[in-house]
mmCIF file of C-alpha atoms in Angstrom:
data_model
loop_
_atom_site.group_PDB
_atom_site.id
_atom_site.type_symbol
_atom_site.label_atom_id
_atom_site.label_comp_id
_atom_site.label_asym_id
_atom_site.label_seq_id
_atom_site.Cartn_x
_atom_site.Cartn_y
_atom_site.Cartn_z
ATOM 1 C CA MET N 91 101.154 37.514 -79.069
ATOM 2 C CA HIS N 92 97.011 36.519 -78.060
ATOM 3 C CA LEU N 93 95.075 38.867 -75.944
ATOM 4 C CA ILE N 94 92.447 36.636 -75.123
ATOM 5 C CA PRO N 95 93.784 34.159 -72.617
ATOM 6 C CA HIS N 96 92.758 30.313 -74.203
ATOM 7 C CA ASP N 97 93.321 27.955 -71.981
ATOM 8 C CA ARG N 98 90.038 27.748 -69.544
ATOM 9 C CA ARG N 99 92.215 28.680 -66.257
ATOM 10 C CA SER N 100 92.827 32.316 -67.885
ATOM 11 C CA LEU N 101 89.657 32.074 -69.039
ATOM 12 C CA ALA N 102 87.948 31.246 -65.730
ATOM 13 C CA ALA N 103 90.393 34.529 -64.295
ATOM 14 C CA LEU N 104 88.774 36.267 -66.802
ATOM 15 C CA THR N 105 85.272 35.286 -65.958
ATOM 16 C CA HIS N 106 85.192 36.082 -62.987
ATOM 17 C CA ASP N 107 87.267 40.055 -63.207
ATOM 18 C CA VAL N 108 84.807 40.528 -65.198
ATOM 19 C CA ALA N 109 81.911 39.695 -62.565
ATOM 20 C CA ALA N 110 84.139 41.942 -59.840
ATOM 21 C CA ALA N 111 84.064 44.525 -62.066
ATOM 22 C CA VAL N 112 80.306 45.130 -61.919
ATOM 23 C CA LEU N 113 80.088 44.641 -58.214
ATOM 24 C CA ALA N 114 82.634 47.096 -57.957
ATOM 25 C CA TRP N 115 80.611 49.540 -59.790
ATOM 26 C CA ALA N 116 77.437 48.653 -57.991
ATOM 27 C CA LEU N 117 79.227 48.678 -54.425
ATOM 28 C CA ALA N 118 80.803 51.681 -55.869
ATOM 29 C CA TYR N 119 77.041 53.680 -56.605
ATOM 30 C CA TRP N 120 75.661 51.504 -53.497
ATOM 31 C CA LEU N 121 78.304 53.473 -51.355
ATOM 32 C CA ARG N 122 77.890 56.670 -52.428
ATOM 33 C CA PHE N 123 73.874 56.737 -52.044
ATOM 34 C CA ASN N 124 74.670 55.517 -48.395
ATOM 35 C CA LEU N 125 73.263 52.177 -49.019
ATOM 36 C CA ASP N 126 70.113 53.137 -50.530
ATOM 37 C CA ILE N 127 70.223 54.036 -54.501
ATOM 38 C CA PRO N 128 67.827 56.149 -55.234
ATOM 39 C CA ASP N 129 65.933 54.176 -59.308
ATOM 40 C CA PHE N 130 66.555 57.245 -60.881
ATOM 41 C CA TYR N 131 70.493 55.937 -61.008
ATOM 42 C CA VAL N 132 69.956 52.991 -60.365
ATOM 43 C CA HIS N 133 68.753 53.139 -64.347
ATOM 44 C CA TYR N 134 71.578 55.125 -64.816
ATOM 45 C CA MET N 135 74.387 52.504 -63.558
ATOM 46 C CA TRP N 136 72.723 49.441 -65.148
ATOM 47 C CA ARG N 137 73.073 51.064 -68.932
ATOM 48 C CA TYR N 138 76.582 52.703 -68.224
ATOM 49 C CA LEU N 139 77.482 49.568 -66.954
ATOM 50 C CA GLY N 140 76.920 48.228 -70.684
ATOM 51 C CA TRP N 141 80.150 50.069 -71.910
ATOM 52 C CA VAL N 142 82.196 50.167 -68.870
ATOM 53 C CA ILE N 143 82.376 46.503 -68.804
ATOM 54 C CA PRO N 144 83.981 45.861 -71.953
ATOM 55 C CA LEU N 145 85.730 48.938 -71.875
ATOM 56 C CA GLN N 146 87.132 47.559 -68.131
ATOM 57 C CA THR N 147 87.716 43.998 -69.460
ATOM 58 C CA GLY N 148 90.139 45.491 -72.481
ATOM 59 C CA CYS N 149 91.770 47.300 -70.404
ATOM 60 C CA PHE N 150 92.967 44.164 -68.338
ATOM 61 C CA LEU N 151 93.699 41.786 -71.837
ATOM 62 C CA ALA N 152 95.771 45.417 -71.996
ATOM 63 C CA PHE N 153 98.194 45.334 -69.684
ATOM 64 C CA GLY N 154 97.805 40.990 -69.446
ATOM 65 C CA LEU N 155 96.911 40.155 -66.647
ATOM 66 C CA TYR N 156 96.493 37.242 -68.199
ATOM 67 C CA ARG N 157 99.659 35.887 -68.300
ATOM 68 C CA GLY N 158 100.146 35.020 -65.329
ATOM 69 C CA ILE N 159 98.249 32.400 -62.737
ATOM 70 C CA TRP N 160 96.957 33.385 -59.317
ATOM 71 C CA ARG N 161 98.774 30.091 -57.432
ATOM 72 C CA TYR N 162 102.395 32.731 -58.330
ATOM 73 C CA ALA N 163 100.355 35.847 -57.389
ATOM 74 C CA SER N 164 102.678 39.277 -55.942
ATOM 75 C CA LEU N 165 102.734 42.963 -55.610
ATOM 76 C CA PRO N 166 103.853 43.689 -59.508
ATOM 77 C CA ASP N 167 100.481 41.175 -60.758
ATOM 78 C CA LEU N 168 98.968 44.424 -57.675
ATOM 79 C CA LYS N 169 100.409 46.651 -59.397
ATOM 80 C CA GLN N 170 99.287 45.130 -63.038
ATOM 81 C CA ILE N 171 95.562 45.218 -61.357
ATOM 82 C CA LEU N 172 95.844 49.421 -59.864
ATOM 83 C CA PHE N 173 96.849 49.732 -63.904
ATOM 84 C CA ALA N 174 94.912 48.896 -65.606
ATOM 85 C CA ALA N 175 91.650 49.862 -63.350
ATOM 86 C CA LEU N 176 93.001 52.995 -63.658
ATOM 87 C CA SER N 177 93.329 53.478 -66.994
ATOM 88 C CA ALA N 178 89.749 52.296 -67.938
ATOM 89 C CA MET N 179 88.805 54.846 -65.222
ATOM 90 C CA ALA N 180 91.012 57.400 -67.310
ATOM 91 C CA CYS N 181 88.906 56.598 -70.000
ATOM 92 C CA VAL N 182 86.216 56.757 -68.854
ATOM 93 C CA LEU N 183 86.008 59.718 -66.532
ATOM 94 C CA ALA N 184 87.368 61.286 -69.893
ATOM 95 C CA ALA N 185 84.414 60.054 -72.004
ATOM 96 C CA VAL N 186 82.641 61.027 -70.417
ATOM 97 C CA VAL N 187 83.965 64.645 -69.645
ATOM 98 C CA LEU N 188 84.480 65.379 -73.604
ATOM 99 C CA LEU N 189 80.676 63.135 -74.638
ATOM 100 C CA GLY N 190 79.063 65.171 -71.720
ATOM 101 C CA ILE N 191 77.270 62.197 -70.249
ATOM 102 C CA PRO N 192 74.956 62.121 -68.005
ATOM 103 C CA HIS N 193 73.741 61.610 -64.260
ATOM 104 C CA ILE N 194 77.511 59.463 -63.701
ATOM 105 C CA PRO N 195 78.070 60.259 -60.055
ATOM 106 C CA ARG N 196 81.699 61.098 -59.355
ATOM 107 C CA ALA N 197 81.917 60.387 -56.114
ATOM 108 C CA ALA N 198 81.299 56.900 -57.679
ATOM 109 C CA LEU N 199 83.918 57.250 -60.165
ATOM 110 C CA LEU N 200 86.543 57.727 -57.371
ATOM 111 C CA MET N 201 85.709 54.628 -55.532
ATOM 112 C CA TYR N 202 85.177 51.782 -58.710
ATOM 113 C CA PRO N 203 88.897 51.581 -59.648
ATOM 114 C CA LEU N 204 89.476 51.548 -55.353
ATOM 115 C CA ILE N 205 86.781 48.907 -54.883
ATOM 116 C CA LEU N 206 87.829 46.627 -58.107
ATOM 117 C CA VAL N 207 91.382 46.963 -56.548
ATOM 118 C CA MET N 208 90.312 44.984 -53.638
ATOM 119 C CA ILE N 209 88.586 42.490 -55.182
ATOM 120 C CA MET N 210 90.525 41.457 -57.806
ATOM 121 C CA GLY N 211 93.988 41.851 -55.233
ATOM 122 C CA GLY N 212 92.011 40.169 -52.673
ATOM 123 C CA SER N 213 90.705 37.389 -54.403
ATOM 124 C CA ARG N 214 94.319 36.703 -56.109
ATOM 125 C CA PHE N 215 96.211 36.661 -52.496
ATOM 126 C CA ALA N 216 92.992 34.798 -51.304
ATOM 127 C CA TYR N 217 93.000 31.809 -53.523
ATOM 128 C CA ARG N 218 97.494 32.043 -53.289
ATOM 129 C CA MET N 219 96.976 32.179 -49.429
ATOM 130 C CA TRP N 220 94.685 29.122 -49.519
ATOM 131 C CA ARG N 221 96.547 27.188 -51.509
ATOM 132 C CA GLU N 222 99.759 27.866 -49.713
ATOM 133 C CA HIS N 223 98.172 26.605 -46.686
ATOM 134 C CA ARG N 224 97.167 23.290 -48.948
ATOM 135 C CA LEU N 225 100.245 23.169 -50.202
ATOM 136 C CA TYR N 226 102.095 24.476 -46.551
ATOM 137 C CA SER N 227 100.459 23.301 -44.130
ATOM 138 C CA LEU N 228 101.369 21.324 -41.324
ATOM 139 C CA ALA N 229 100.058 18.073 -41.008
ATOM 140 C CA ARG N 230 102.326 17.234 -45.274
ATOM 141 C CA ALA N 231 105.243 19.182 -43.595
ATOM 142 C CA MET N 232 105.696 18.117 -40.604
ATOM 143 C CA GLY N 233 107.524 14.008 -42.380
ATOM 144 C CA GLU N 234 110.068 11.568 -40.233
ATOM 145 C CA PRO N 235 112.468 12.459 -37.909
ATOM 146 C CA VAL N 236 116.614 11.410 -40.264
ATOM 147 C CA LEU N 237 119.076 11.556 -37.390
ATOM 148 C CA VAL N 238 121.856 11.980 -39.457
ATOM 149 C CA ALA N 239 124.906 10.262 -38.356
ATOM 150 C CA GLY N 240 128.680 11.864 -37.989
ATOM 151 C CA ALA N 241 127.685 15.123 -38.913
ATOM 152 C CA ALA N 242 129.811 16.528 -35.228
ATOM 153 C CA ALA N 243 133.041 16.274 -36.738
ATOM 154 C CA VAL N 244 132.232 18.484 -39.817
ATOM 155 C CA VAL N 245 130.564 21.143 -36.491
ATOM 156 C CA ALA N 246 133.597 20.270 -34.236
ATOM 157 C CA THR N 247 135.412 21.398 -37.302
ATOM 158 C CA ALA N 248 133.832 25.015 -38.289
ATOM 159 C CA PRO N 249 135.060 28.102 -37.216
ATOM 160 C CA PRO N 250 132.799 30.074 -35.341
ATOM 161 C CA PRO N 251 131.208 32.846 -36.931
ATOM 162 C CA GLN N 252 132.639 35.966 -36.465
ATOM 163 C CA PRO N 253 130.759 39.270 -35.460
ATOM 164 C CA ALA N 254 129.809 41.868 -37.586
ATOM 165 C CA ARG N 255 132.885 45.222 -37.516
ATOM 166 C CA ASN N 256 131.014 48.822 -36.830
ATOM 167 C CA ASN N 257 133.147 50.700 -34.390
ATOM 168 C CA ARG N 258 132.825 53.535 -35.012
ATOM 169 C CA GLN N 259 136.150 55.551 -33.747
ATOM 170 C CA GLY N 260 137.094 59.280 -33.858
ATOM 171 C CA GLY N 261 135.216 59.151 -37.296
ATOM 172 C CA GLN N 262 137.530 56.463 -38.115
ATOM 173 C CA ARG N 263 135.355 52.319 -39.302
ATOM 174 C CA GLN N 264 137.511 49.598 -38.990
ATOM 175 C CA GLN N 265 138.766 47.852 -41.959
ATOM 176 C CA GLN N 266 137.660 43.670 -42.580
ATOM 177 C CA HIS N 267 139.548 42.518 -44.014
ATOM 178 C CA GLN N 268 138.294 41.645 -46.955
ATOM 179 C CA PRO N 269 139.227 38.767 -50.241
ATOM 180 C CA GLN N 270 140.462 40.992 -53.424
ATOM 181 C CA HIS N 271 138.636 40.105 -56.248
ATOM 182 C CA ARG N 272 139.216 41.606 -60.220
ATOM 183 C CA LEU N 273 137.137 43.797 -59.985
ATOM 184 C CA ARG N 274 136.587 45.688 -56.995
ATOM 185 C CA ARG N 275 135.038 49.248 -56.914
ATOM 186 C CA PRO N 276 137.957 52.096 -56.244
ATOM 187 C CA ASN N 277 137.353 53.099 -51.831
ATOM 188 C CA ARG N 278 136.101 56.708 -52.156
ATOM 189 C CA GLU N 279 135.993 57.707 -48.596
#
């Protein structure tokens, strides 16, 4: 199993995610200082970015974010992104506490994984929506109208659908006839 992606689409996704991590780190500082980062913290923001981003990239690769295709982005993919962002942030917090690294605002540390998940998950789902709209737009799905001849006889002989019976009378539920199956669970009422 290769951790580093070899195809160009996965490498493009990795490059996107690294850029998203840099943007999320800068946005976390920017939001922490109410859109005006003091020069003192700007220096440390870029300095610590040099070890935070490789750590984050390692978590992206370890959680296998590049095994799937963005076209099929789903909730399990979002869960993987969340776990990768939170695990990297736990490593950064451990480094800050154990090594005594100064000048990282705690609020920025808390906002960073949230911003990162929003950027990465949002871009994946935006790509999926764009891709599906392009593939399944109304203009492409119109097709030609088709007349099915001879279907009236089949529709006329089909039995009408039966409504479900869930009438409760005196605490008892009416039982419908159910077909017998070979493996049937015992009724425990």
